[in-house]
């Protein structure tokens, strides 16, 4: 099962950066702007130091020594410098805000599209072993978390590092002895932060996993509302949701408990250094060993150095959450694609439609063998019926033909090309599938019929609807072809959905048509209509019809009877009846025992 397990040994930030190579310039520019903003932001304590120096030492102050001889001149110079510094600080704040947000937007867009694109290429086994709720959380919540971090968190980290370097450097230059006092708590803060980060990481991972489970439960329940209502299981479902929500709340509580304890502890370490400087610096200044201006600067700057470190907990917290999210998103992107596309591109209009199954063995993961040494040759333009008991492997054969799963042994060929050598899209373009579970997308009937056949003429859509005998009911709908079908086509009846699916397959105009129980859940009239439609279109293509209702395959050129993944009988309807075997008995049951 796909869980948030990151690639071993890879730092999430490094993984993220290697995915953002195209944004290198923007990242560097944003870092430079954050640095310059912090540089100017740290200037006020210097200005305070200089102004105290002016007031205390007057003409002999530092400004006096560089040419501003009178106090008024010095104050004017100080005002101009302050104005310029404030302007520069604001300007770079505007720039870094713009750049980090821009980067956040570009990153979220890029990762979402990349993750979704990759997701679509993954094989069906992946989707069966994961759940949609979890995948939705990765594609939405996790990417949004990362976006929030890039919006603000990244800048905070950079500015914190810059602060430590600039302030630390200035303190060492001005008063190395006192600077040491300010640095005493730093190793403790760092050690505490790293430990805290290590303990917090698994707790946040758990929070993300629980959020995924919760989303999955909600997603399942919203799609299964009809079943919930009809079985009157609302209370039971509410209870299950409450359990999942409690687990999410509990995992968050564990994370919060740890993260909340961090800041109060760090504050004490900072207080110690602050008091030490206040006292030691005060004594030196009192005794005339240090200028009052320098002392004022040190007192203010110590705050600027140490107080931001109290936010380290929050920053690491934010960092940790986003890196957990980054890992989940990148793990999805890095999930290996097991079914790789081949290179040979078939032109569907030139495909004759010959299909060969050669000694196929197939087993679903963790299950016993479904298809055993299966062989079948289908000549172009022929109609093949596949019948057999439930679970005998009929649909599986079609999934293998579409390369939705990897076969364990043997090969499948279309017009003598192994399907593994074929470009996946062109292989699937050659096969039109109508299955029992028709999936209609939210949109109009017209959009659903033309799904997969972009920019198609409206007259062709109408023609397909005509052949599928769907025109009559479409015309009775309020907006005709423009009627919205609702999510999963729930505003239409089962038979209407099925006719739209047939129209969609007709429009696809593929050389191979597969009907997998396409008429199983429709009434007799709809089945008859669908049969008439099929007669019109199957003359030009190879057709495989899977059916429980034997009347659907009665006119097939060959019918194969499948049992536990093996062919146990094959022939035409009449030859199979003569055999008086499995097919014969099945026919007798379905015909009410009269037809032999
Ligand atoms: N995705 C899957 N993962 C694991 N096992 C599966 C999967 N799909 C089908 N199976 C199993 O494979 C066997 C064959 O399934 P398949 O759907 O091919 O049968 P079928 O003959 O089409 O049945 P039916 O007539 O009921 O549609 C069944 O035992 C089924 O439980």
XYZ file of C-alpha atoms and ligand atoms in Angstrom:
627
model
C 0.000 0.000 0.000
C 1.197 3.489 -0.836
C 2.054 5.186 2.452
C 4.077 8.271 3.201
C 7.391 6.446 3.166
C 10.051 8.675 1.709
C 12.969 7.489 -0.384
C 15.593 6.261 2.022
C 18.442 8.638 2.798
C 17.177 11.556 0.752
C 16.616 14.860 2.482
C 13.166 16.134 1.518
C 14.439 19.668 0.865
C 17.080 18.319 -1.539
C 14.400 16.255 -3.265
C 12.225 19.340 -3.592
C 15.040 21.492 -4.961
C 15.985 18.880 -7.531
C 12.405 19.148 -8.788
C 12.595 22.934 -8.938
C 15.686 23.300 -11.113
C 13.788 25.412 -13.632
C 13.026 27.939 -10.873
C 16.687 28.342 -9.868
C 16.860 32.041 -10.802
C 13.676 32.897 -8.955
C 14.893 31.035 -5.856
C 18.265 32.829 -5.885
C 16.628 36.229 -6.429
C 14.159 35.622 -3.591
C 17.032 34.598 -1.277
C 18.991 37.755 -2.184
C 15.957 39.989 -1.534
C 15.254 38.284 1.811
C 18.914 38.776 2.785
C 18.993 42.466 1.810
C 15.700 43.114 3.580
C 17.068 41.565 6.785
C 20.287 43.530 6.423
C 18.365 46.836 6.360
C 15.910 45.603 8.972
C 18.787 45.135 11.414
C 19.949 48.731 10.990
C 17.666 50.476 13.572
C 19.687 49.263 16.614
C 22.796 50.686 14.884
C 20.950 53.984 14.366
C 19.881 54.002 18.013
C 23.504 53.391 19.033
C 24.665 56.247 16.784
C 21.993 58.646 18.069
C 22.897 57.897 21.704
C 26.525 58.443 20.687
C 25.572 61.845 19.192
C 23.681 62.960 22.280
C 26.343 61.758 24.757
C 29.602 62.563 22.925
C 28.357 65.434 20.757
C 31.106 66.822 18.411
C 33.448 63.926 19.244
C 30.846 61.277 18.288
C 31.410 58.767 15.479
C 29.393 60.933 13.035
C 31.551 63.863 14.088
C 34.672 61.864 13.235
C 33.454 61.350 9.648
C 32.835 65.060 8.930
C 29.493 66.050 10.482
C 30.918 68.558 12.903
C 27.872 70.008 14.647
C 25.123 68.122 16.469
C 22.351 69.521 14.157
C 24.347 68.336 11.113
C 24.732 64.934 12.718
C 20.990 64.692 13.432
C 20.115 65.674 9.847
C 22.581 63.077 8.501
C 21.078 60.482 10.832
C 17.557 61.283 9.584
C 18.586 60.970 5.933
C 20.346 57.641 6.575
C 17.256 56.378 8.466
C 14.973 57.406 5.620
C 17.146 55.601 3.036
C 17.401 52.489 5.179
C 13.646 52.337 5.752
C 12.995 52.813 2.034
C 15.435 50.050 1.078
C 13.967 47.702 3.701
C 10.429 48.271 2.420
C 11.499 47.882 -1.185
C 13.167 44.514 -0.592
C 10.272 43.378 1.566
C 7.972 44.054 -1.382
C 10.331 42.189 -3.725
C 10.865 39.121 -1.552
C 7.124 38.891 -0.848
C 6.441 38.962 -4.550
C 9.125 36.410 -5.377
C 8.402 33.843 -2.660
C 4.684 33.960 -3.413
C 5.391 33.652 -7.082
C 7.609 30.662 -6.382
C 4.913 29.134 -4.146
C 2.350 29.475 -6.921
C 4.636 28.093 -9.612
C 5.684 25.199 -7.379
C 2.171 24.193 -6.366
C 1.002 24.324 -9.985
C 4.019 22.417 -11.279
C 3.889 19.697 -8.616
C 0.127 19.210 -8.850
C 0.243 18.820 -12.616
C 3.337 16.613 -12.484
C 1.877 14.401 -9.749
C -1.435 14.049 -11.550
C 0.268 13.331 -14.864
C 2.354 10.621 -13.186
C -0.662 9.244 -11.375
C -2.487 8.706 -14.671
C 0.432 6.651 -15.947
C 0.420 4.276 -12.994
C -1.064 0.834 -13.460
C -4.430 -0.246 -12.063
C -2.743 -2.288 -9.304
C -1.562 0.978 -7.776
C -5.070 2.406 -7.580
C -6.430 -0.836 -6.182
C -3.903 -0.882 -3.361
C -4.376 2.758 -2.448
C -7.457 4.798 -1.792
C -8.711 7.883 -3.553
C -9.045 9.876 -0.335
C -5.348 9.506 0.391
C -4.418 10.454 -3.163
C -6.725 13.469 -2.996
C -4.985 14.562 0.219
C -1.608 14.327 -1.473
C -2.766 16.246 -4.536
C -4.572 18.927 -2.533
C -3.636 19.266 1.149
C 0.009 18.296 0.863
C 0.663 20.534 -2.099
C -1.184 23.400 -0.364
C 0.929 22.864 2.759
C 4.063 23.223 0.692
C 2.633 26.319 -0.968
C 2.039 27.904 2.451
C 5.586 27.105 3.512
C 7.093 28.705 0.403
C 4.818 31.719 0.869
C 6.266 32.543 4.297
C 8.286 29.810 5.994
C 11.236 29.737 3.606
C 11.796 33.482 4.006
C 11.625 33.174 7.787
C 14.329 30.486 7.831
C 16.639 32.498 5.599
C 16.157 35.675 7.606
C 16.828 33.838 10.843
C 20.135 32.521 9.523
C 21.097 35.976 8.196
C 20.244 37.540 11.555
C 22.517 35.144 13.425
C 25.394 35.856 11.045
C 25.073 39.651 10.828
C 24.276 40.285 14.477
C 26.747 37.697 15.732
C 29.484 39.169 13.485
C 28.746 42.761 14.608
C 28.816 41.766 18.283
C 32.131 39.960 17.927
C 33.639 43.026 16.248
C 32.357 45.492 18.858
C 32.643 43.547 22.112
C 33.980 40.011 21.714
C 33.772 39.194 25.440
C 30.142 40.200 25.766
C 29.264 38.569 22.424
C 30.269 35.246 23.962
C 27.580 35.699 26.623
C 24.973 36.198 23.904
C 26.123 33.025 22.172
C 25.930 30.793 25.243
C 22.270 29.812 24.767
C 22.585 29.268 21.012
C 23.994 25.695 21.160
C 21.220 24.764 23.625
C 18.591 26.280 21.399
C 19.951 24.441 18.355
C 20.304 21.145 20.196
C 16.803 21.486 21.599
C 15.398 22.412 18.211
C 16.980 19.467 16.431
C 15.794 17.031 19.069
C 12.393 18.586 18.963
C 12.335 18.339 15.192
C 13.305 14.659 15.293
C 10.548 13.815 17.742
C 8.002 15.881 15.945
C 8.593 14.482 12.438
C 6.914 11.085 12.980
C 4.027 12.773 14.775
C 3.390 15.022 11.789
C 3.670 12.081 9.423
C 0.966 10.391 11.446
C -1.180 13.530 11.257
C -0.880 13.548 7.446
C -1.740 9.838 7.225
C -4.765 10.276 9.484
C -5.895 13.246 7.371
C -5.690 10.968 4.328
C -7.802 8.279 6.003
C -10.382 10.858 6.980
C -10.568 12.252 3.448
C -10.878 8.741 2.104
C -13.789 7.938 4.427
C -15.581 11.160 3.451
C -14.980 10.542 -0.230
C -16.325 6.993 -0.022
C -19.375 8.016 1.958
C -20.296 10.890 -0.324
C -20.080 8.623 -3.385
C -22.029 5.860 -1.629
C -24.820 8.063 -0.250
C -27.517 6.046 -2.033
C -26.335 2.810 -0.410
C -26.020 4.480 3.008
C -29.571 5.796 2.799
C -31.095 2.615 1.423
C -29.468 0.502 4.128
C -30.272 3.151 6.771
C -26.676 3.041 7.973
C -26.368 6.802 8.616
C -25.700 6.332 12.357
C -23.158 3.622 11.770
C -21.358 5.720 9.153
C -21.424 8.733 11.471
C -19.797 6.568 14.127
C -17.089 5.383 11.716
C -16.423 8.967 10.695
C -16.284 9.977 14.343
C -13.665 7.265 14.945
C -11.501 8.453 12.044
C -11.949 12.070 13.055
C -10.980 11.173 16.632
C -7.828 9.469 15.402
C -6.956 12.586 13.408
C -7.641 14.786 16.429
C -5.573 12.488 18.658
C -2.595 12.482 16.295
C -2.755 16.284 16.130
C -2.998 16.479 19.916
C 0.219 14.435 20.267
C 2.021 16.752 17.845
C 0.703 19.916 19.503
C 1.659 18.679 22.991
C 5.284 18.476 21.968
C 5.441 21.597 19.849
C 3.757 23.772 22.516
C 6.393 22.873 25.140
C 9.278 24.091 23.037
C 8.954 27.879 23.111
C 8.606 28.392 26.896
C 11.803 26.351 27.426
C 13.758 28.325 24.849
C 12.609 31.629 26.366
C 14.487 30.825 29.561
C 17.726 30.157 27.711
C 17.349 33.544 26.018
C 16.523 35.359 29.232
C 19.768 34.112 30.744
C 21.890 35.606 27.917
C 19.931 38.848 27.895
C 20.421 39.408 31.628
C 24.111 38.536 31.354
C 24.657 41.212 28.684
C 22.522 43.729 30.522
C 24.662 43.344 33.646
C 28.135 42.755 32.156
C 27.729 45.476 29.483
C 26.190 47.867 32.017
C 29.182 47.489 34.336
C 31.675 48.082 31.511
C 29.820 51.168 30.303
C 29.439 52.482 33.865
C 33.177 52.127 34.369
C 33.822 53.941 31.059
C 35.321 50.845 29.380
C 32.626 50.824 26.705
C 30.929 53.788 24.971
C 27.270 54.283 25.967
C 26.307 54.091 22.257
C 27.910 50.642 21.920
C 26.169 49.482 25.103
C 22.777 50.679 23.779
C 23.466 48.933 20.479
C 24.396 45.672 22.231
C 21.278 45.657 24.407
C 19.001 46.203 21.437
C 20.827 43.901 19.085
C 20.890 41.029 21.589
C 17.133 41.095 21.466
C 17.255 41.061 17.675
C 19.578 38.068 17.791
C 17.888 35.947 20.405
C 14.183 36.677 20.246
C 13.815 35.484 16.649
C 15.229 32.182 17.849
C 12.050 31.711 19.893
C 10.216 31.410 16.580
C 12.611 28.631 15.584
C 10.139 26.143 17.022
C 7.324 27.466 14.840
C 9.571 27.660 11.829
C 10.820 24.106 12.280
C 7.279 23.023 12.949
C 6.187 24.550 9.685
C 9.246 23.164 7.932
C 8.621 19.703 9.291
C 4.992 19.686 8.194
C 5.852 20.847 4.707
C 8.711 18.404 4.356
C 6.364 15.548 5.368
C 4.042 16.819 2.652
C 6.916 17.200 0.193
C 7.903 13.589 0.780
C 4.382 12.385 0.155
C 4.043 14.367 -3.067
C 7.483 13.364 -4.343
C 6.980 9.732 -3.323
C 3.926 9.751 -5.535
C 5.866 11.353 -8.383
C 8.718 8.857 -7.893
C 6.462 5.785 -7.812
C 7.867 3.567 -10.569
C 5.614 3.013 -13.562
C 5.411 -0.748 -13.989
C 3.606 -0.732 -17.320
C 5.797 1.217 -19.696
C 4.678 2.369 -23.082
C 6.165 0.762 -26.181
C 7.404 2.638 -29.231
C 5.373 1.266 -32.144
C 2.498 3.575 -33.039
C -0.435 1.991 -34.809
C -2.709 3.967 -37.074
C -6.178 2.782 -35.998
C -7.479 3.290 -39.529
C -4.946 0.777 -40.871
C -5.373 -1.838 -38.150
C -7.099 -4.967 -39.395
C -7.995 -6.158 -35.910
C -6.366 -9.614 -35.694
C -5.896 -10.552 -32.026
C -3.798 -13.422 -30.681
C -3.475 -14.562 -27.090
C -0.379 -16.806 -26.758
C -0.017 -19.023 -23.668
C -1.184 -16.377 -21.235
C -0.746 -16.837 -17.495
C -1.925 -14.123 -15.161
C -2.273 -13.664 -11.411
C -3.493 -10.589 -9.529
C -1.159 -9.533 -6.726
C -1.723 -11.669 -3.655
C -4.338 -13.850 -5.378
C -4.287 -17.298 -6.956
C -3.793 -17.660 -10.702
C -6.731 -16.282 -12.709
C -5.720 -17.042 -16.314
C -3.974 -20.315 -17.115
C -2.203 -21.055 -20.364
C -4.815 -19.197 -22.377
C -4.645 -19.360 -26.192
C -6.982 -17.701 -28.679
C -6.748 -16.494 -32.282
C -9.289 -13.934 -33.425
C -9.342 -13.141 -37.146
C -9.964 -9.563 -38.294
C -13.631 -8.569 -38.450
C -14.865 -11.603 -36.519
C -17.245 -11.548 -33.595
C -16.155 -13.607 -30.598
C -18.386 -14.349 -27.639
C -16.863 -15.146 -24.246
C -19.090 -16.816 -21.706
C -18.444 -18.546 -18.407
C -19.223 -18.530 -14.738
C -18.742 -15.468 -12.530
C -15.083 -15.001 -11.692
C -13.872 -17.276 -14.515
C -11.604 -14.479 -15.832
C -13.562 -12.992 -18.752
C -13.090 -9.314 -17.869
C -9.508 -10.002 -16.874
C -8.729 -11.039 -20.474
C -9.935 -7.636 -21.681
C -7.931 -5.800 -19.032
C -4.865 -7.701 -20.224
C -5.628 -6.797 -23.847
C -5.778 -3.126 -22.800
C -2.482 -3.612 -20.923
C -3.983 -2.462 -17.644
C -2.016 -5.238 -15.922
C 1.254 -6.964 -16.667
C 0.890 -10.547 -17.823
C 3.029 -13.106 -15.994
C 3.708 -15.323 -19.051
C 2.924 -15.353 -22.755
C 2.082 -12.544 -25.151
C -0.873 -10.777 -26.717
C -0.621 -9.533 -30.293
C -2.645 -7.172 -32.429
C -1.967 -7.549 -36.163
C 1.183 -9.517 -35.185
C 2.517 -6.708 -32.963
C 3.095 -7.665 -29.358
C 1.048 -5.189 -27.311
C 4.128 -4.555 -25.135
C 5.882 -3.087 -28.167
C 2.971 -0.729 -28.860
C 2.641 2.839 -27.764
C 0.066 2.581 -24.951
C -2.102 5.407 -26.245
C -2.222 4.036 -29.762
C -2.989 0.528 -28.439
C -5.912 1.876 -26.426
C -7.007 4.060 -29.326
C -7.543 0.809 -31.291
C -9.961 -0.631 -28.734
C -13.408 0.747 -27.929
C -14.657 -0.663 -24.648
C -18.224 -0.593 -23.432
C -18.505 -2.131 -20.014
C -21.305 -2.705 -17.573
C -20.198 0.177 -15.391
C -20.481 3.143 -17.679
C -18.633 6.162 -16.385
C -20.141 9.438 -17.447
C -18.379 12.660 -16.536
C -19.984 15.790 -15.142
C -20.905 17.719 -18.285
C -23.376 17.617 -21.150
C -24.560 14.584 -23.105
C -22.701 15.934 -26.117
C -19.431 16.198 -24.166
C -19.907 12.667 -22.880
C -20.550 11.185 -26.308
C -17.559 12.972 -27.792
C -15.322 12.091 -24.819
C -11.944 11.040 -26.222
C -12.782 12.262 -29.732
C -11.905 15.942 -29.467
C -12.983 18.590 -32.013
C -15.476 16.315 -33.619
C -18.279 17.504 -35.921
C -21.671 17.878 -34.252
C -23.258 15.920 -37.132
C -21.033 12.939 -36.275
C -22.089 13.124 -32.635
C -25.748 13.138 -33.695
C -25.124 10.242 -36.061
C -23.482 8.207 -33.263
C -26.458 8.974 -31.005
C -28.793 7.838 -33.810
C -26.992 4.522 -34.293
C -26.984 3.971 -30.530
C -30.761 4.623 -30.594
C -30.230 7.374 -28.042
C -31.688 10.250 -30.066
C -35.254 9.707 -28.942
C -34.587 10.028 -25.241
C -32.046 12.820 -25.776
C -34.671 14.861 -27.647
C -37.075 14.467 -24.760
C -34.598 16.003 -22.305
C -34.986 19.739 -21.571
C -31.747 20.801 -23.257
C -31.306 17.875 -25.638
C -27.624 17.185 -26.298
C -26.736 20.062 -23.983
C -28.411 18.478 -20.966
C -26.066 18.125 -17.989
C -25.824 14.476 -16.954
C -24.764 15.104 -13.329
C -21.812 13.549 -11.510
C -21.230 10.013 -12.822
C -24.324 10.514 -15.023
C -26.664 10.108 -12.059
C -29.380 12.242 -13.709
C -29.883 9.534 -16.353
C -31.249 6.012 -16.137
C -28.971 2.975 -16.417
C -30.218 2.193 -19.928
C -29.753 5.813 -21.047
C -26.223 5.862 -19.695
C -25.510 2.638 -21.548
C -26.759 4.067 -24.858
C -24.520 7.078 -24.408
C -21.611 4.727 -23.778
C -22.416 2.880 -27.013
C -22.597 6.202 -28.895
C -19.209 7.119 -27.411
C -17.739 3.814 -28.635
C -19.309 4.282 -32.095
C -17.746 7.736 -32.356
C -14.354 6.346 -31.361
C -14.524 4.284 -34.529
C -11.909 1.789 -33.311
C -10.940 -1.371 -35.201
C -11.639 -3.511 -32.108
C -14.870 -3.258 -30.160
C -15.209 -4.888 -26.746
C -18.516 -5.235 -24.960
C -18.060 -6.417 -21.421
C -21.512 -7.205 -20.070
C -22.664 -4.046 -21.823
C -26.307 -5.086 -21.704
C -26.288 -6.921 -18.396
C -28.133 -4.282 -16.402
C -30.579 -2.963 -18.977
C -34.152 -3.946 -19.777
C -35.092 -6.133 -22.755
C -36.083 -3.191 -24.911
C -32.766 -1.412 -24.345
C -30.917 -4.659 -24.959
C -32.725 -5.126 -28.248
C -31.917 -1.516 -29.198
C -28.265 -2.005 -28.289
C -28.145 -5.261 -30.268
C -29.531 -3.453 -33.324
C -26.905 -0.712 -32.908
C -24.154 -3.274 -32.579
C -25.214 -5.074 -35.747
C -24.724 -1.806 -37.620
C -21.231 -1.164 -36.307
C -19.710 -4.597 -35.832
C -19.621 -5.347 -39.545
C -16.475 -3.247 -39.864
C -14.532 -4.276 -36.772
C -13.357 -7.185 -34.680
C -15.775 -7.610 -31.797
C -15.403 -9.346 -28.465
C -18.610 -9.732 -26.522
C -18.597 -10.912 -22.921
C -22.042 -11.901 -21.757
C -23.920 -13.894 -19.202
C -27.050 -13.684 -21.344
C -26.284 -16.203 -24.089
C -28.789 -14.578 -26.461
C -26.254 -11.741 -26.786
C -23.609 -14.007 -28.334
C -25.821 -16.354 -30.289
C -24.725 -14.913 -33.656
C -20.986 -14.836 -32.815
C -18.561 -16.452 -35.267
C -17.048 -18.298 -32.336
C -18.029 -18.622 -28.702
C -15.512 -19.643 -26.078
C -16.534 -20.986 -22.719
C -14.204 -20.073 -19.899
C -13.845 -21.857 -16.592
C -11.252 -20.893 -13.957
C -9.166 -19.044 -16.541
C -9.143 -21.899 -19.085
C -11.111 -22.519 -22.284
C -13.260 -25.574 -21.705
C -15.328 -25.391 -24.903
C -15.395 -23.457 -28.116
C -17.438 -23.344 -31.307
C -20.494 -21.693 -32.783
C -23.775 -21.575 -30.907
C -25.073 -24.585 -32.850
C -21.941 -26.692 -32.551
C -21.812 -26.002 -28.811
C -25.412 -27.018 -28.386
C -24.602 -30.265 -30.166
C -21.764 -30.917 -27.714
C -24.335 -31.129 -24.940
C -21.784 -29.930 -22.438
C -21.442 -26.825 -20.236
C -22.778 -24.347 -22.837
C -25.709 -26.607 -23.647
C -26.718 -26.802 -19.982
C -26.347 -23.074 -19.536
C -28.504 -22.459 -22.615
C -31.132 -24.844 -21.303
C -31.307 -23.010 -17.997
C -31.580 -19.607 -19.666
C -34.126 -20.748 -22.242
C -36.269 -22.278 -19.503
C -35.448 -25.829 -20.538
C -37.277 -25.638 -23.872
C -34.625 -24.937 -26.426
C -32.273 -27.668 -27.442
N -8.264 -6.086 -9.416
C -8.320 -7.299 -8.936
N -7.503 -7.673 -7.947
C -7.542 -8.929 -7.461
N -8.347 -9.874 -7.930
C -9.191 -9.567 -8.913
C -9.229 -8.262 -9.470
N -10.148 -8.240 -10.452
C -10.672 -9.470 -10.499
N -10.106 -10.274 -9.588
C -10.392 -11.705 -9.368
O -10.088 -12.377 -10.569
C -11.058 -13.355 -10.862
C -11.618 -13.127 -12.263
O -12.287 -11.899 -12.290
P -12.987 -11.366 -13.613
O -13.540 -10.032 -13.321
O -12.058 -11.494 -14.747
O -14.149 -12.430 -13.763
P -15.351 -12.457 -14.783
O -15.328 -13.790 -15.416
O -15.326 -11.282 -15.667
O -16.552 -12.362 -13.745
P -18.004 -11.719 -13.929
O -18.724 -12.565 -14.913
O -18.585 -11.844 -12.583
O -17.831 -10.314 -14.375
C -12.090 -13.242 -9.756
O -11.844 -14.277 -8.837
C -11.854 -11.920 -9.111
O -12.108 -11.956 -7.736
